[in-house]
PDB file of C-alpha atoms in Angstrom:
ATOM      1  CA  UNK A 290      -7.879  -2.653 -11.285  1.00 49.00           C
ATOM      2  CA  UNK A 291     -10.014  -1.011 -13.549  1.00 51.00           C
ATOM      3  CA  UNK A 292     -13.088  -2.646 -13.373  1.00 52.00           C
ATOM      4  CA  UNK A 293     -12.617  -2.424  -9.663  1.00 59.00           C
ATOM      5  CA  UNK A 294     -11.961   1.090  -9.716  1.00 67.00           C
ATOM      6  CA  UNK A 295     -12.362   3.411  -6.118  1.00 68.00           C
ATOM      7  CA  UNK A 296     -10.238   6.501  -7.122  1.00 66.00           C
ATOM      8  CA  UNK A 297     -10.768   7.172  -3.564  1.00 66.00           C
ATOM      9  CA  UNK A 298      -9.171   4.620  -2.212  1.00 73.00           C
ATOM     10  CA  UNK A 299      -6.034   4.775  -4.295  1.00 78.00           C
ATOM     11  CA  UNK A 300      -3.010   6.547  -1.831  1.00 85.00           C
ATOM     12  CA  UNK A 301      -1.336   9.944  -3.018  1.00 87.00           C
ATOM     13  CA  UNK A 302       1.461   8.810  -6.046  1.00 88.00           C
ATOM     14  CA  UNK A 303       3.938  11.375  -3.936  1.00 93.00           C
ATOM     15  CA  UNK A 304       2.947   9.441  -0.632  1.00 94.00           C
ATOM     16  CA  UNK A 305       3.908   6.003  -1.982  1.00 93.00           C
ATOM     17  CA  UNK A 306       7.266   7.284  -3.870  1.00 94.00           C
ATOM     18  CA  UNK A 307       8.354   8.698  -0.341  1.00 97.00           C
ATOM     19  CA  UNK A 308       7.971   5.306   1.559  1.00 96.00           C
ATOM     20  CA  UNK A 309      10.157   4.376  -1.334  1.00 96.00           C
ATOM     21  CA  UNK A 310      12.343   7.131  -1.031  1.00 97.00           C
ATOM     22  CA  UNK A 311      12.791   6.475   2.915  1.00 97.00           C
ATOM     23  CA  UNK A 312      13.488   2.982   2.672  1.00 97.00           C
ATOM     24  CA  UNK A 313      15.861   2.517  -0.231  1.00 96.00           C
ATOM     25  CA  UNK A 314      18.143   4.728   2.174  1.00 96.00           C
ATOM     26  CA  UNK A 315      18.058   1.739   4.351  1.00 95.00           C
ATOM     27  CA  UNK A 316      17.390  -1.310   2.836  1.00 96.00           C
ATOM     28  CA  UNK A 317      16.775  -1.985  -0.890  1.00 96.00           C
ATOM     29  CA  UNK A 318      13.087  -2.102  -2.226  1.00 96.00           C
ATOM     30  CA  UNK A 319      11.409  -4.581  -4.409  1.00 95.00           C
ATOM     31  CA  UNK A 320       8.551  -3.168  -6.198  1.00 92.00           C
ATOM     32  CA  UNK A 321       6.258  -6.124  -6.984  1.00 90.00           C
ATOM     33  CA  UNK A 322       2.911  -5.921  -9.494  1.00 82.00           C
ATOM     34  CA  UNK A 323       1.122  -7.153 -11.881  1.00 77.00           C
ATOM     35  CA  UNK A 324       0.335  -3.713 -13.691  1.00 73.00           C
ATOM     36  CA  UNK A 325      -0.706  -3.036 -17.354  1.00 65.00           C
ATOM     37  CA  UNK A 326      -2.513  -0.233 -18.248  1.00 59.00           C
ATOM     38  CA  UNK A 327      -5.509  -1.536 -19.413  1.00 56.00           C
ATOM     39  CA  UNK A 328      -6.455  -3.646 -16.452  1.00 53.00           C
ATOM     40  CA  UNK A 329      -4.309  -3.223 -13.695  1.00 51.00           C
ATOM     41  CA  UNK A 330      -2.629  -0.124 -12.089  1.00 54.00           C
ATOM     42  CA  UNK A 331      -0.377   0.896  -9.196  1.00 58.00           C
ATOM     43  CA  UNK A 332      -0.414   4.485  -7.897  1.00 60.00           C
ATOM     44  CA  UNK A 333       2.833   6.140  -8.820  1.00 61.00           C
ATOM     45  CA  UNK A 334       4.302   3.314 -10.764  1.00 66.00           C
ATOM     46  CA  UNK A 335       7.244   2.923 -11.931  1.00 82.00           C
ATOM     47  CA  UNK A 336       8.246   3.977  -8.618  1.00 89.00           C
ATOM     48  CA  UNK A 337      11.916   5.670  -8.449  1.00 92.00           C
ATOM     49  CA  UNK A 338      14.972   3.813  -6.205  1.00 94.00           C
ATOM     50  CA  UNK A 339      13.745   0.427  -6.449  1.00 94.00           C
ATOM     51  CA  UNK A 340      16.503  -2.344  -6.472  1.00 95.00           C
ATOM     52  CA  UNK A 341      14.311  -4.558  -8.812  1.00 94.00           C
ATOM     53  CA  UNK A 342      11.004  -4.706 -10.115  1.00 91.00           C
ATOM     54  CA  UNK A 343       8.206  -6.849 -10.628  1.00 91.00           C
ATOM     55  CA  UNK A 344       5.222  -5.606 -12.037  1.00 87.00           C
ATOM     56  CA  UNK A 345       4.306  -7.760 -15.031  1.00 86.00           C
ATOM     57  CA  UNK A 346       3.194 -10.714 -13.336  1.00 85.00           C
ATOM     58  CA  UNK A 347       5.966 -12.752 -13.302  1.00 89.00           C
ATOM     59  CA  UNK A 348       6.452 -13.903  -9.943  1.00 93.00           C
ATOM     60  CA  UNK A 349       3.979 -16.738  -8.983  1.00 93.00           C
ATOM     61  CA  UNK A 350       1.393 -15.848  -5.749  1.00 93.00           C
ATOM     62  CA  UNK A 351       3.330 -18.584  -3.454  1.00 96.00           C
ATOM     63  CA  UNK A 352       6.867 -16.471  -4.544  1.00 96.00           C
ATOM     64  CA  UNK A 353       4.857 -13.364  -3.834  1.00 95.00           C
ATOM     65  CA  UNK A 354       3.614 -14.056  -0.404  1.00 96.00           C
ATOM     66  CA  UNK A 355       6.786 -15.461   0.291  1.00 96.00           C
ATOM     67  CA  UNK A 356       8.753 -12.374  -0.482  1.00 96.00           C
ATOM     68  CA  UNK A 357       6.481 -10.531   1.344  1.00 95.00           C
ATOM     69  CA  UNK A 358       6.396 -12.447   4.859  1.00 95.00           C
ATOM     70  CA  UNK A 359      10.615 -11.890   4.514  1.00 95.00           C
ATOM     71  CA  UNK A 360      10.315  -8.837   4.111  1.00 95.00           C
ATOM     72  CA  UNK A 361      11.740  -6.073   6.967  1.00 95.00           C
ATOM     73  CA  UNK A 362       8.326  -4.049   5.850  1.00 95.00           C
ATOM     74  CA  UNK A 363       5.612  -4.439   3.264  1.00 96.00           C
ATOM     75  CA  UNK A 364       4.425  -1.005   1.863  1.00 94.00           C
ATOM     76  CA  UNK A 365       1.142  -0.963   0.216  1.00 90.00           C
ATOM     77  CA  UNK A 366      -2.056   0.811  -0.711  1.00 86.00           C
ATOM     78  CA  UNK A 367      -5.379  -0.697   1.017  1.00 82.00           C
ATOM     79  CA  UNK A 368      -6.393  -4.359  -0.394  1.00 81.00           C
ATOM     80  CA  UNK A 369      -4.177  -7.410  -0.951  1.00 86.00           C
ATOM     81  CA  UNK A 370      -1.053  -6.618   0.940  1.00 89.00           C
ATOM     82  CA  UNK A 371      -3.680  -5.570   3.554  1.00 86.00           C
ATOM     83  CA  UNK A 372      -5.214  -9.111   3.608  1.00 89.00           C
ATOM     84  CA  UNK A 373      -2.216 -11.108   3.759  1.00 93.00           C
ATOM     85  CA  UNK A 374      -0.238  -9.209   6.902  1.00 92.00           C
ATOM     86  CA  UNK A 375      -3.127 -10.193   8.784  1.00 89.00           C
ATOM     87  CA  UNK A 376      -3.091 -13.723   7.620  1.00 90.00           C
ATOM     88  CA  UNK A 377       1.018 -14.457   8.050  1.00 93.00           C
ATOM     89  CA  UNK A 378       1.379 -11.645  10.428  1.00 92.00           C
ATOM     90  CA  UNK A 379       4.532  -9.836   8.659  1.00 94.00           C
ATOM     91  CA  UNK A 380       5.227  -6.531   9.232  1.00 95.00           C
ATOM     92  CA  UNK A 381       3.103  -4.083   6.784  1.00 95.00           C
ATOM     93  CA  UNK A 382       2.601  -0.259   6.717  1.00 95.00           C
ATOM     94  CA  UNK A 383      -0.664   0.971   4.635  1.00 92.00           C
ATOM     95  CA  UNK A 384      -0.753   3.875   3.076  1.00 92.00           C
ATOM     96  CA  UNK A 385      -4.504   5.054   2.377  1.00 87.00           C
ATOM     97  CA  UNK A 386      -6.251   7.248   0.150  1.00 82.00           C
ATOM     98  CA  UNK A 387      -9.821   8.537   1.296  1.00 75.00           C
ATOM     99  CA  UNK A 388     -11.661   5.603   1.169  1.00 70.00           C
ATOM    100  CA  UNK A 389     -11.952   2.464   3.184  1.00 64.00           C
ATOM    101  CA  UNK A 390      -9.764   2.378   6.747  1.00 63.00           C
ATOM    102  CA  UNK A 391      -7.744  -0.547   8.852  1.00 62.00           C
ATOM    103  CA  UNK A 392     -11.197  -0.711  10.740  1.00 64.00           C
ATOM    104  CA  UNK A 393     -12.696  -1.902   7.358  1.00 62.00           C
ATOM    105  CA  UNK A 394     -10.668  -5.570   7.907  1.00 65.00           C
ATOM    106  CA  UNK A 395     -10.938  -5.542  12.016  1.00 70.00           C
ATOM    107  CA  UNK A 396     -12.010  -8.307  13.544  1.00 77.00           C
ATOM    108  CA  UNK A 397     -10.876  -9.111  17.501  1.00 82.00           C
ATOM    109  CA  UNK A 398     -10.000 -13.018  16.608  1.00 84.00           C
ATOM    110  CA  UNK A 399      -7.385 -11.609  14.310  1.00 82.00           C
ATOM    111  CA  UNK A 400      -3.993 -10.061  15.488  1.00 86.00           C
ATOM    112  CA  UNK A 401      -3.563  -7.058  14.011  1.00 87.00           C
ATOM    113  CA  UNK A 402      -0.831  -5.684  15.599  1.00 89.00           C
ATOM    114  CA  UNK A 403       1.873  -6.477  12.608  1.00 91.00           C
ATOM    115  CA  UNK A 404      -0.342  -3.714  10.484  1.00 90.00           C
ATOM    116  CA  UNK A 405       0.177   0.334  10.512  1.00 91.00           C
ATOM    117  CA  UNK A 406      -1.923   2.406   8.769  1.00 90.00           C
ATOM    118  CA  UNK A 407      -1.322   5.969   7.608  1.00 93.00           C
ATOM    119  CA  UNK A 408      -4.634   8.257   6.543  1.00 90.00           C
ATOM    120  CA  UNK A 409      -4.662  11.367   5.301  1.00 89.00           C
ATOM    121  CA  UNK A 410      -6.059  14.132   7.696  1.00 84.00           C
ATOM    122  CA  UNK A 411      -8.728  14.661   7.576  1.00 84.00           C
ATOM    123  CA  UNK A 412      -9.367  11.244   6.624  1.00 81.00           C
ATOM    124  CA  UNK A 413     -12.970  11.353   4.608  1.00 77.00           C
ATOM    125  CA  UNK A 414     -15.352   8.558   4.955  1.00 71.00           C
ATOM    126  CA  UNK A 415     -17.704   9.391   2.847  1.00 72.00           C
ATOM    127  CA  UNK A 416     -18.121   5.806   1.502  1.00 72.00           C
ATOM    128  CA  UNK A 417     -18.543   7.027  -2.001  1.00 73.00           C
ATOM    129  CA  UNK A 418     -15.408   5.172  -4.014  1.00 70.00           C
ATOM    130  CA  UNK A 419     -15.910   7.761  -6.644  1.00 71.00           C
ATOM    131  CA  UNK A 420     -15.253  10.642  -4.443  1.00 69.00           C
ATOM    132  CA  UNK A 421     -12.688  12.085  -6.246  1.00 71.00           C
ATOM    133  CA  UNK A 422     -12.326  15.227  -4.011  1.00 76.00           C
ATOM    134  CA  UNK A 423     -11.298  12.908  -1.007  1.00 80.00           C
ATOM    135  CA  UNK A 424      -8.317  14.591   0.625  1.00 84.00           C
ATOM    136  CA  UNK A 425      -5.297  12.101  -0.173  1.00 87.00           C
ATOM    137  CA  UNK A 426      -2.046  14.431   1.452  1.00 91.00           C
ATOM    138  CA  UNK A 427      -0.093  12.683   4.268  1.00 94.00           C
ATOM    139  CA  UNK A 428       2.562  14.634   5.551  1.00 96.00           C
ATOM    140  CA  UNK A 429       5.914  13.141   4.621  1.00 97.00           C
ATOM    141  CA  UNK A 430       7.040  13.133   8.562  1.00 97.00           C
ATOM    142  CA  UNK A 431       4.058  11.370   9.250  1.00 97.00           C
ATOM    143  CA  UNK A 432       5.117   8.686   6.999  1.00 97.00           C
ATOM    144  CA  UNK A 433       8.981   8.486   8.046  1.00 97.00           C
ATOM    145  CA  UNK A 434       8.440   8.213  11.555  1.00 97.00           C
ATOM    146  CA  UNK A 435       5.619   5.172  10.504  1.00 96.00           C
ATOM    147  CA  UNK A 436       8.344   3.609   8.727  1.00 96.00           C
ATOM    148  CA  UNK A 437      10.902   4.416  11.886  1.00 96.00           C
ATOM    149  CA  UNK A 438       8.593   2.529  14.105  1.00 94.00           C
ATOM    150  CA  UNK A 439       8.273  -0.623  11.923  1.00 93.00           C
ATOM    151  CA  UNK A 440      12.220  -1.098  11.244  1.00 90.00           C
TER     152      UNK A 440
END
């Protein structure tokens, strides 16, 4: 969101369209959002090899989470998708920019063992959200073999 806006903690656009890239060679991909440009954003949207897509806010939150909980694996930046793994405990890998790690949500009451986490390296904590030199690259085998231990 814009008026929420971290640049830092936004993931790499080429990070997110590999996840895609990886999985549509498995499974099909639904990209779900509620993006327009003047609020609302999604790093690297439209994303590339998606079997449908959602991103104007059609689908209702219950439909959403629902989706989501089905799902073989939930690919996301940090934030929502975050949030709800922890709460119905579905399978979720999160790809980070610079900003803001797993730790951020860890608590020992919760299980957390549902979410993955992929940070750049090194992964800067500067816990400036404007930081727009954070270093965003994860390596593309990094990811895949993330995604090979989830499906």
């Amino acid at each position: 969101r814009w008026d929420w806006n971290c640049p830092a903690k936004v993931p790499s656009p080429e990070a997110m369209q590999f996840a895609v890239d990886t999985i549509s060679k498995e499974m099909p991909v639904i990209e779900i959002g509620n993006v327009n440009d003047k609020e609302k954003f999604v790093s690297g949207h439209p994303f590339k090899n998606t079997a449908h897509s959602f991103v104007n806010g059609e689908l209702p939150i219950e439909i959403v989470l629902a989706i989501m909980d089905r799902s073989s694996i939930v690919i996301s930046g940090p934030g929502f998708s975050h949030v709800a793994s922890l709460c119905l405990g579905f399978k979720s890998l999160i790809i980070h920019g610079g900003y803001v790690g797993l730790d951020s949500f860890e608590d020992p009451r919760v299980d957390s063992s549902m979410v993955t986490g992929v940070y750049p390296d090194p992964f800067c904590k500067c816990g400036n959200r404007w930081h727009e030199e954070c270093n965003l690259y994860i390596p593309n085998k990094v990811i895949k073999e993330k995604i090979d231990e989830i499906i």
